[in-house]
mmCIF file of C-alpha atoms in Angstrom:
data_model
loop_
_atom_site.group_PDB
_atom_site.id
_atom_site.type_symbol
_atom_site.label_atom_id
_atom_site.label_comp_id
_atom_site.label_asym_id
_atom_site.label_seq_id
_atom_site.Cartn_x
_atom_site.Cartn_y
_atom_site.Cartn_z
ATOM 1 C CA MET N 1 62.413 116.705 145.194
ATOM 2 C CA THR N 2 62.767 119.691 142.889
ATOM 3 C CA LYS N 3 65.991 121.168 141.618
ATOM 4 C CA THR N 4 67.301 124.291 143.336
ATOM 5 C CA ILE N 5 67.722 127.756 141.911
ATOM 6 C CA LYS N 6 69.435 130.724 143.511
ATOM 7 C CA VAL N 7 67.948 134.236 143.573
ATOM 8 C CA LYS N 8 70.664 136.504 144.937
ATOM 9 C CA ASP N 9 71.211 134.837 148.346
ATOM 10 C CA VAL N 10 67.870 132.994 148.564
ATOM 11 C CA TYR N 11 67.666 129.366 147.487
ATOM 12 C CA ILE N 12 64.384 128.069 146.039
ATOM 13 C CA GLY N 13 63.673 124.353 145.790
ATOM 14 C CA GLY N 14 65.255 121.182 147.078
ATOM 15 C CA ASN N 15 65.282 121.013 150.865
ATOM 16 C CA HIS N 16 65.455 124.775 151.321
ATOM 17 C CA PRO N 17 62.802 126.598 153.370
ATOM 18 C CA ILE N 18 59.708 127.784 151.516
ATOM 19 C CA SER N 19 60.292 131.474 150.889
ATOM 20 C CA ILE N 20 57.769 134.310 151.096
ATOM 21 C CA GLN N 21 57.303 136.746 148.252
ATOM 22 C CA SER N 22 55.232 139.847 147.670
ATOM 23 C CA MET N 23 54.909 142.543 145.033
ATOM 24 C CA CYS N 24 55.186 146.301 145.363
ATOM 25 C CA ASN N 25 52.101 148.336 144.522
ATOM 26 C CA THR N 26 54.110 151.528 144.157
ATOM 27 C CA LYS N 27 55.030 152.952 140.763
ATOM 28 C CA THR N 28 58.496 151.514 140.223
ATOM 29 C CA HIS N 29 59.791 154.754 138.741
ATOM 30 C CA ASP N 30 58.926 156.409 142.074
ATOM 31 C CA ILE N 31 62.229 155.314 143.517
ATOM 32 C CA PRO N 32 61.886 156.595 147.137
ATOM 33 C CA ALA N 33 58.373 155.150 147.533
ATOM 34 C CA THR N 34 59.418 151.790 146.116
ATOM 35 C CA ILE N 35 62.507 151.561 148.324
ATOM 36 C CA ASP N 36 60.445 152.488 151.394
ATOM 37 C CA GLN N 37 57.851 149.825 150.651
ATOM 38 C CA ILE N 38 60.450 147.125 150.046
ATOM 39 C CA GLN N 39 62.122 147.969 153.339
ATOM 40 C CA GLU N 40 58.774 147.823 155.169
ATOM 41 C CA LEU N 41 57.978 144.467 153.590
ATOM 42 C CA THR N 42 61.426 143.151 154.441
ATOM 43 C CA ALA N 43 60.909 144.104 158.084
ATOM 44 C CA ALA N 44 57.563 142.260 158.015
ATOM 45 C CA GLY N 45 59.193 139.059 156.722
ATOM 46 C CA CYS N 46 59.196 139.334 152.928
ATOM 47 C CA GLU N 47 62.132 137.430 151.448
ATOM 48 C CA ILE N 48 61.781 138.119 147.708
ATOM 49 C CA ILE N 49 60.090 141.165 146.183
ATOM 50 C CA ARG N 50 58.662 141.627 142.703
ATOM 51 C CA VAL N 51 58.256 144.995 141.017
ATOM 52 C CA ALA N 52 56.368 145.908 137.877
ATOM 53 C CA VAL N 53 58.456 146.958 134.885
ATOM 54 C CA PRO N 54 55.876 148.372 132.453
ATOM 55 C CA ASP N 55 58.163 150.909 130.780
ATOM 56 C CA GLN N 56 61.746 152.039 130.382
ATOM 57 C CA ALA N 57 61.516 154.474 133.302
ATOM 58 C CA ALA N 58 60.716 151.580 135.610
ATOM 59 C CA ALA N 59 63.567 149.497 134.163
ATOM 60 C CA ASN N 60 65.999 152.370 134.681
ATOM 61 C CA ALA N 61 64.814 152.863 138.275
ATOM 62 C CA LEU N 62 66.023 149.378 139.169
ATOM 63 C CA SER N 63 69.620 150.556 139.070
ATOM 64 C CA GLN N 64 68.905 152.772 142.105
ATOM 65 C CA ILE N 65 66.351 150.581 143.888
ATOM 66 C CA ILE N 66 68.338 147.344 143.977
ATOM 67 C CA PRO N 67 71.459 148.659 145.776
ATOM 68 C CA ALA N 68 69.224 150.278 148.408
ATOM 69 C CA VAL N 69 67.389 147.119 149.522
ATOM 70 C CA GLU N 70 68.481 143.840 151.099
ATOM 71 C CA ILE N 71 66.232 141.212 149.540
ATOM 72 C CA PRO N 72 66.274 139.889 145.961
ATOM 73 C CA VAL N 73 64.311 141.899 143.407
ATOM 74 C CA VAL N 74 62.306 140.259 140.621
ATOM 75 C CA ALA N 75 61.350 142.208 137.492
ATOM 76 C CA ASP N 76 57.804 141.529 136.272
ATOM 77 C CA ILE N 77 57.866 141.696 132.470
ATOM 78 C CA HIS N 78 54.935 141.671 130.076
ATOM 79 C CA PHE N 79 54.899 142.111 126.282
ATOM 80 C CA ASP N 80 58.162 144.029 125.719
ATOM 81 C CA TYR N 81 61.231 141.783 125.866
ATOM 82 C CA ARG N 82 63.494 144.844 125.713
ATOM 83 C CA LEU N 83 62.414 145.749 129.233
ATOM 84 C CA ALA N 84 63.690 142.373 130.394
ATOM 85 C CA LEU N 85 67.054 143.100 128.805
ATOM 86 C CA SER N 86 67.189 146.498 130.537
ATOM 87 C CA ALA N 87 66.157 145.000 133.874
ATOM 88 C CA ILE N 88 69.024 142.509 133.695
ATOM 89 C CA GLU N 89 71.489 145.261 132.844
ATOM 90 C CA ASN N 90 70.223 147.279 135.810
ATOM 91 C CA GLY N 91 70.925 144.517 138.306
ATOM 92 C CA VAL N 92 67.682 142.590 138.771
ATOM 93 C CA HIS N 93 68.054 139.204 140.477
ATOM 94 C CA LYS N 94 65.305 137.299 138.663
ATOM 95 C CA LEU N 95 62.847 137.723 135.798
ATOM 96 C CA ARG N 96 59.189 136.825 135.681
ATOM 97 C CA LEU N 97 58.039 136.239 132.101
ATOM 98 C CA ASN N 98 54.648 135.255 130.735
ATOM 99 C CA PRO N 99 54.973 133.116 127.599
ATOM 100 C CA GLY N 100 51.466 134.093 126.551
ATOM 101 C CA ASN N 101 52.405 137.702 125.863
ATOM 102 C CA ILE N 102 56.009 137.494 124.626
ATOM 103 C CA SER N 103 55.278 135.229 121.714
ATOM 104 C CA ASN N 104 58.207 135.855 119.373
ATOM 105 C CA PRO N 105 60.757 133.067 120.010
ATOM 106 C CA GLN N 106 63.620 135.282 118.837
ATOM 107 C CA ASN N 107 62.783 137.856 121.497
ATOM 108 C CA VAL N 108 62.571 135.220 124.195
ATOM 109 C CA THR N 109 65.895 133.825 122.989
ATOM 110 C CA ALA N 110 67.518 137.222 123.395
ATOM 111 C CA VAL N 111 66.262 137.459 126.981
ATOM 112 C CA VAL N 112 67.348 133.933 127.834
ATOM 113 C CA LYS N 113 70.847 134.424 126.475
ATOM 114 C CA LYS N 114 71.285 137.590 128.496
ATOM 115 C CA ALA N 115 69.886 135.951 131.647
ATOM 116 C CA GLN N 116 72.335 133.117 131.111
ATOM 117 C CA ASN N 117 75.259 135.514 130.819
ATOM 118 C CA TYR N 118 74.258 137.274 134.042
ATOM 119 C CA SER N 119 73.271 134.066 135.929
ATOM 120 C CA ILE N 120 69.708 135.341 136.329
ATOM 121 C CA PRO N 121 66.944 132.747 136.880
ATOM 122 C CA ILE N 122 63.619 133.040 135.088
ATOM 123 C CA ARG N 123 60.172 132.354 136.466
ATOM 124 C CA ILE N 124 57.775 131.163 133.811
ATOM 125 C CA GLY N 125 54.558 132.753 134.998
ATOM 126 C CA ILE N 126 51.536 130.948 133.585
ATOM 127 C CA ASN N 127 48.235 132.697 134.196
ATOM 128 C CA SER N 128 44.881 131.143 133.345
ATOM 129 C CA GLY N 129 43.811 134.462 131.837
ATOM 130 C CA SER N 130 46.610 134.653 129.265
ATOM 131 C CA ILE N 131 46.987 131.140 127.861
ATOM 132 C CA GLU N 132 48.017 130.964 124.192
ATOM 133 C CA LYS N 133 45.083 131.019 121.771
ATOM 134 C CA ASN N 134 45.835 127.666 120.175
ATOM 135 C CA LEU N 135 45.839 125.957 123.559
ATOM 136 C CA LEU N 136 42.638 127.686 124.580
ATOM 137 C CA LYS N 137 40.937 126.553 121.399
ATOM 138 C CA GLN N 138 41.940 122.931 121.952
ATOM 139 C CA TYR N 139 41.751 122.558 125.746
ATOM 140 C CA GLY N 140 39.905 125.594 127.086
ATOM 141 C CA VAL N 141 40.904 127.119 130.400
ATOM 142 C CA SER N 142 42.084 123.940 132.047
ATOM 143 C CA PRO N 143 45.008 122.420 133.966
ATOM 144 C CA THR N 144 46.135 120.718 130.756
ATOM 145 C CA ALA N 145 46.234 124.009 128.852
ATOM 146 C CA MET N 146 48.186 125.695 131.647
ATOM 147 C CA VAL N 147 50.754 122.911 131.908
ATOM 148 C CA LEU N 148 51.169 122.720 128.125
ATOM 149 C CA SER N 149 51.696 126.485 128.079
ATOM 150 C CA ALA N 150 54.466 126.039 130.632
ATOM 151 C CA LYS N 151 55.880 123.121 128.622
ATOM 152 C CA ASN N 152 56.141 125.234 125.461
ATOM 153 C CA HIS N 153 58.226 127.816 127.253
ATOM 154 C CA ILE N 154 60.295 125.262 129.153
ATOM 155 C CA ASP N 155 61.066 123.483 125.879
ATOM 156 C CA LEU N 156 62.323 126.730 124.382
ATOM 157 C CA LEU N 157 64.487 127.554 127.400
ATOM 158 C CA GLU N 158 65.878 124.023 127.568
ATOM 159 C CA SER N 159 66.682 124.105 123.852
ATOM 160 C CA LEU N 160 68.881 127.095 124.683
ATOM 161 C CA ASP N 161 70.558 125.091 127.456
ATOM 162 C CA PHE N 162 68.824 127.185 130.126
ATOM 163 C CA THR N 163 67.423 125.335 133.138
ATOM 164 C CA ASP N 164 67.617 127.983 135.859
ATOM 165 C CA ILE N 165 63.831 127.955 135.897
ATOM 166 C CA CYS N 166 60.993 128.388 138.376
ATOM 167 C CA VAL N 167 57.343 127.971 137.321
ATOM 168 C CA SER N 168 53.982 129.281 138.518
ATOM 169 C CA LEU N 169 50.543 128.232 137.279
ATOM 170 C CA LYS N 170 48.147 130.745 138.779
ATOM 171 C CA ALA N 171 44.409 131.117 138.456
ATOM 172 C CA SER N 172 41.778 132.914 140.497
ATOM 173 C CA ASN N 173 39.850 129.627 140.537
ATOM 174 C CA VAL N 174 41.211 127.599 143.458
ATOM 175 C CA PRO N 175 40.454 124.046 142.193
ATOM 176 C CA LEU N 176 41.922 124.942 138.779
ATOM 177 C CA SER N 177 45.122 126.210 140.374
ATOM 178 C CA ILE N 178 45.490 123.155 142.576
ATOM 179 C CA ALA N 179 44.929 120.777 139.666
ATOM 180 C CA ALA N 180 47.391 122.631 137.423
ATOM 181 C CA TYR N 181 50.148 122.596 140.035
ATOM 182 C CA GLU N 182 49.547 118.922 140.786
ATOM 183 C CA LEU N 183 49.668 117.991 137.111
ATOM 184 C CA PHE N 184 52.864 119.951 136.559
ATOM 185 C CA SER N 185 54.591 118.481 139.621
ATOM 186 C CA LYS N 186 54.059 114.964 138.240
ATOM 187 C CA GLN N 187 55.899 115.850 135.032
ATOM 188 C CA TYR N 188 58.702 118.220 136.050
ATOM 189 C CA ASN N 189 61.107 118.786 138.914
ATOM 190 C CA TYR N 190 61.421 122.550 138.481
ATOM 191 C CA PRO N 191 60.667 124.499 141.672
ATOM 192 C CA LEU N 192 57.164 125.921 141.921
ATOM 193 C CA HIS N 193 56.057 129.382 142.973
ATOM 194 C CA LEU N 194 52.560 129.047 144.461
ATOM 195 C CA GLY N 195 49.766 131.573 144.443
ATOM 196 C CA ILE N 196 46.093 132.161 143.786
ATOM 197 C CA THR N 197 46.030 135.154 141.486
ATOM 198 C CA GLU N 198 43.527 137.972 141.959
ATOM 199 C CA ALA N 199 42.378 136.281 145.155
ATOM 200 C CA GLY N 200 40.440 139.335 146.313
ATOM 201 C CA THR N 201 40.191 141.506 149.394
ATOM 202 C CA LEU N 202 41.747 140.765 152.774
ATOM 203 C CA TYR N 203 39.097 138.361 154.081
ATOM 204 C CA ASN N 204 38.111 136.487 150.917
ATOM 205 C CA GLY N 205 41.608 136.567 149.478
ATOM 206 C CA THR N 206 43.091 135.160 152.658
ATOM 207 C CA VAL N 207 40.572 132.307 152.661
ATOM 208 C CA LYS N 208 41.140 131.439 148.992
ATOM 209 C CA SER N 209 44.918 131.665 149.337
ATOM 210 C CA ALA N 210 45.008 129.601 152.502
ATOM 211 C CA ILE N 211 42.929 126.875 150.862
ATOM 212 C CA GLY N 212 44.787 126.836 147.553
ATOM 213 C CA ILE N 213 48.336 127.346 148.755
ATOM 214 C CA GLY N 214 47.782 125.305 151.896
ATOM 215 C CA ALA N 215 46.327 122.338 149.994
ATOM 216 C CA LEU N 216 49.386 122.193 147.758
ATOM 217 C CA LEU N 217 51.936 122.680 150.519
ATOM 218 C CA SER N 218 50.268 119.947 152.583
ATOM 219 C CA ARG N 219 50.914 117.590 149.647
ATOM 220 C CA GLY N 220 54.577 118.535 149.438
ATOM 221 C CA ILE N 221 54.108 120.777 146.389
ATOM 222 C CA GLY N 222 55.574 124.280 146.324
ATOM 223 C CA ASN N 223 58.858 126.013 147.073
ATOM 224 C CA THR N 224 57.971 129.688 147.369
ATOM 225 C CA ILE N 225 54.651 131.492 147.843
ATOM 226 C CA ARG N 226 52.954 134.804 147.256
ATOM 227 C CA VAL N 227 49.537 135.638 148.703
ATOM 228 C CA SER N 228 47.818 138.079 146.312
ATOM 229 C CA LEU N 229 45.505 140.473 148.142
ATOM 230 C CA SER N 230 43.727 143.684 147.204
ATOM 231 C CA ASP N 231 45.163 145.309 150.310
ATOM 232 C CA ASP N 232 48.382 146.560 151.841
ATOM 233 C CA PRO N 233 51.135 144.103 150.794
ATOM 234 C CA ILE N 234 52.083 143.822 154.465
ATOM 235 C CA GLN N 235 48.889 141.775 154.858
ATOM 236 C CA GLU N 236 50.191 139.372 152.205
ATOM 237 C CA ILE N 237 53.252 138.687 154.340
ATOM 238 C CA LYS N 238 51.174 138.145 157.484
ATOM 239 C CA CYS N 239 48.916 135.692 155.657
ATOM 240 C CA ALA N 240 51.831 133.820 154.070
ATOM 241 C CA LYS N 241 53.550 133.433 157.423
ATOM 242 C CA ALA N 242 50.341 132.160 159.010
ATOM 243 C CA ILE N 243 49.889 129.577 156.232
ATOM 244 C CA LEU N 244 53.441 128.276 156.609
ATOM 245 C CA GLN N 245 53.339 128.239 160.397
ATOM 246 C CA SER N 246 49.968 126.477 160.510
ATOM 247 C CA LEU N 247 51.479 123.631 158.458
ATOM 248 C CA ASN N 248 54.626 123.525 160.622
ATOM 249 C CA LEU N 249 56.703 124.399 157.565
ATOM 250 C CA ARG N 250 58.226 127.564 159.043
ATOM 251 C CA LYS N 251 58.294 129.191 162.463
ATOM 252 C CA PHE N 252 57.780 132.929 162.833
ATOM 253 C CA GLY N 253 57.616 133.425 166.562
ATOM 254 C CA VAL N 254 54.640 133.151 168.897
ATOM 255 C CA GLU N 255 51.577 131.211 167.764
ATOM 256 C CA ILE N 256 48.228 132.102 169.331
ATOM 257 C CA ILE N 257 45.477 129.541 169.792
ATOM 258 C CA SER N 258 42.201 130.777 171.232
ATOM 259 C CA CYS N 259 38.687 129.681 172.083
ATOM 260 C CA PRO N 260 35.899 130.792 169.693
ATOM 261 C CA THR N 261 33.718 131.578 172.766
ATOM 262 C CA CYS N 262 30.301 130.200 173.568
ATOM 263 C CA GLY N 263 27.466 130.742 176.030
ATOM 264 C CA ARG N 264 29.635 129.413 178.889
ATOM 265 C CA THR N 265 32.187 132.218 178.500
ATOM 266 C CA GLN N 266 31.976 134.595 181.470
ATOM 267 C CA PHE N 267 34.486 137.295 180.491
ATOM 268 C CA ASP N 268 35.511 139.339 177.436
ATOM 269 C CA LEU N 269 37.752 136.739 175.806
ATOM 270 C CA ILE N 270 37.859 138.466 172.435
ATOM 271 C CA LYS N 271 39.263 141.652 173.961
ATOM 272 C CA LEU N 272 41.822 139.642 175.944
ATOM 273 C CA VAL N 273 43.042 137.575 172.988
ATOM 274 C CA HIS N 274 43.641 140.751 170.976
ATOM 275 C CA LYS N 275 45.686 142.176 173.860
ATOM 276 C CA VAL N 276 47.717 138.975 174.112
ATOM 277 C CA GLU N 277 48.276 138.898 170.346
ATOM 278 C CA ALA N 278 49.422 142.535 170.286
ATOM 279 C CA TYR N 279 51.777 141.920 173.232
ATOM 280 C CA THR N 280 53.393 138.764 171.844
ATOM 281 C CA GLN N 281 53.608 139.587 168.127
ATOM 282 C CA ASN N 282 57.026 141.216 168.349
ATOM 283 C CA PHE N 283 58.687 138.287 170.133
ATOM 284 C CA SER N 284 60.607 135.820 167.986
ATOM 285 C CA ALA N 285 60.432 132.952 170.497
ATOM 286 C CA ASP N 286 58.968 129.708 169.185
ATOM 287 C CA LEU N 287 56.139 129.517 171.726
ATOM 288 C CA LYS N 288 52.486 128.513 171.609
ATOM 289 C CA VAL N 289 50.121 130.693 173.641
ATOM 290 C CA ALA N 290 46.517 129.769 174.440
ATOM 291 C CA VAL N 291 43.657 132.069 175.435
ATOM 292 C CA MET N 292 40.727 129.963 176.565
ATOM 293 C CA GLY N 293 37.218 130.807 177.723
ATOM 294 C CA CYS N 294 36.692 128.133 180.363
ATOM 295 C CA ILE N 295 38.691 127.521 183.549
ATOM 296 C CA VAL N 296 37.430 123.955 183.804
ATOM 297 C CA ASN N 297 38.207 122.713 180.295
ATOM 298 C CA GLY N 298 40.656 125.317 178.977
ATOM 299 C CA PRO N 299 43.947 123.902 180.314
ATOM 300 C CA GLY N 300 43.088 120.406 179.093
ATOM 301 C CA GLU N 301 41.959 121.525 175.646
ATOM 302 C CA ALA N 302 45.138 123.563 175.207
ATOM 303 C CA ARG N 303 47.591 121.325 177.060
ATOM 304 C CA GLU N 304 50.054 121.568 174.161
ATOM 305 C CA ALA N 305 50.422 125.317 174.732
ATOM 306 C CA ASP N 306 53.604 126.513 176.402
ATOM 307 C CA ILE N 307 51.557 129.029 178.366
ATOM 308 C CA GLY N 308 47.909 129.954 178.485
ATOM 309 C CA ILE N 309 45.147 131.951 180.094
ATOM 310 C CA ALA N 310 41.681 130.746 180.940
ATOM 311 C CA GLY N 311 39.079 133.139 182.269
ATOM 312 C CA GLY N 312 36.060 132.708 184.482
ATOM 313 C CA ASN N 313 33.594 134.802 186.486
ATOM 314 C CA GLY N 314 35.756 137.510 188.046
ATOM 315 C CA SER N 315 38.945 135.435 188.106
ATOM 316 C CA GLY N 316 41.180 133.407 185.844
ATOM 317 C CA ILE N 317 44.124 131.058 185.702
ATOM 318 C CA ILE N 318 47.547 130.922 184.106
ATOM 319 C CA PHE N 319 48.662 127.470 182.988
ATOM 320 C CA LYS N 320 51.727 125.936 181.379
ATOM 321 C CA LYS N 321 51.564 122.692 179.398
ATOM 322 C CA GLY N 322 48.096 122.070 180.815
ATOM 323 C CA GLN N 323 49.144 122.537 184.467
ATOM 324 C CA ILE N 324 47.639 125.421 186.453
ATOM 325 C CA ILE N 325 50.349 127.590 187.997
ATOM 326 C CA ARG N 326 48.449 130.713 189.117
ATOM 327 C CA LYS N 327 44.887 131.770 189.931
ATOM 328 C CA VAL N 328 44.347 135.530 189.928
ATOM 329 C CA PRO N 329 41.534 138.111 189.840
ATOM 330 C CA GLU N 330 40.308 138.930 186.356
ATOM 331 C CA ASP N 331 41.747 142.467 186.410
ATOM 332 C CA GLU N 332 45.226 141.031 187.089
ATOM 333 C CA LEU N 333 45.029 138.256 184.505
ATOM 334 C CA PHE N 334 46.767 140.008 181.624
ATOM 335 C CA THR N 335 49.595 141.574 183.645
ATOM 336 C CA THR N 336 50.244 138.254 185.408
ATOM 337 C CA PHE N 337 50.315 136.495 182.048
ATOM 338 C CA CYS N 338 52.877 138.986 180.724
ATOM 339 C CA LYS N 339 55.211 138.286 183.656
ATOM 340 C CA GLU N 340 54.895 134.529 183.252
ATOM 341 C CA PHE N 341 55.376 134.812 179.480
ATOM 342 C CA GLN N 342 58.581 136.791 180.017
ATOM 343 C CA SER N 343 59.894 133.987 182.223
ATOM 344 C CA LEU N 344 59.803 131.645 179.216
ATOM 345 C CA LEU N 345 62.002 133.845 177.015
#
């Protein structure tokens, strides 16, 4: 079990729930746009938000952004340690530093001391694309190089009596990421922030993230996650929730299971499952809903569902826990389902 750190009112590590993170794609100095996006992401289920701090204007904006939002805000710092100092002064709840691009130990020391004074945790963000040159020369881009990069920074922080640390070891290569996280978890008990960096667009990025993050979570590795997509950050939250729910690690309301369809399907199942998904997505009840393509086999194949629909030629059935409760004409199937679903709430 890892140690626990606290980011505002969110606990990371130990036995605490795996938290969902995302990152704003607004310009941080655009204060209204950044606040609006954080609020939208919060409503979607984001629990920790990271913002870029590339310049002093962005650091200064934090003083207005942070009081206006509910969830913890993490400042993403690269190169200039002074921006980290400003972010802390302006109320940030956590820092993300990359040891590969803040190389002067004195500068890192200054940041650590200030974080210590303000009780601000630090995420050591290792990225396969910015490993220190000496490690690259000796080990190449490898799990060993990534873990040693993390070790160098951890050693420095620990020498300053700072252990309020979270670590990430991200790569766009899924097997590399998995191996790096596994190697690290065997050597340290610091909580891990999981992610596949630069995963890609919605479809490919979701697949890569689900494989990489899911593989690690299924092995008991990981305490907080961020799905990185070249898309609306809202999609990152949806994907993260689906990953956690599919592994029974978190519950986020109704889960849909549905038939992939085949030549035996005699109605428009795809249209129906989208209607059911749209209808149920705003309910927080922990229910499993099935939409199946075959009246004969559907209830048995989805007997674990709390409620389900199975369609046929001109008619369909509603079933609960594998038992048929109603048979109705096809044009009444959805409305009948909605009534029966409501009875479970």
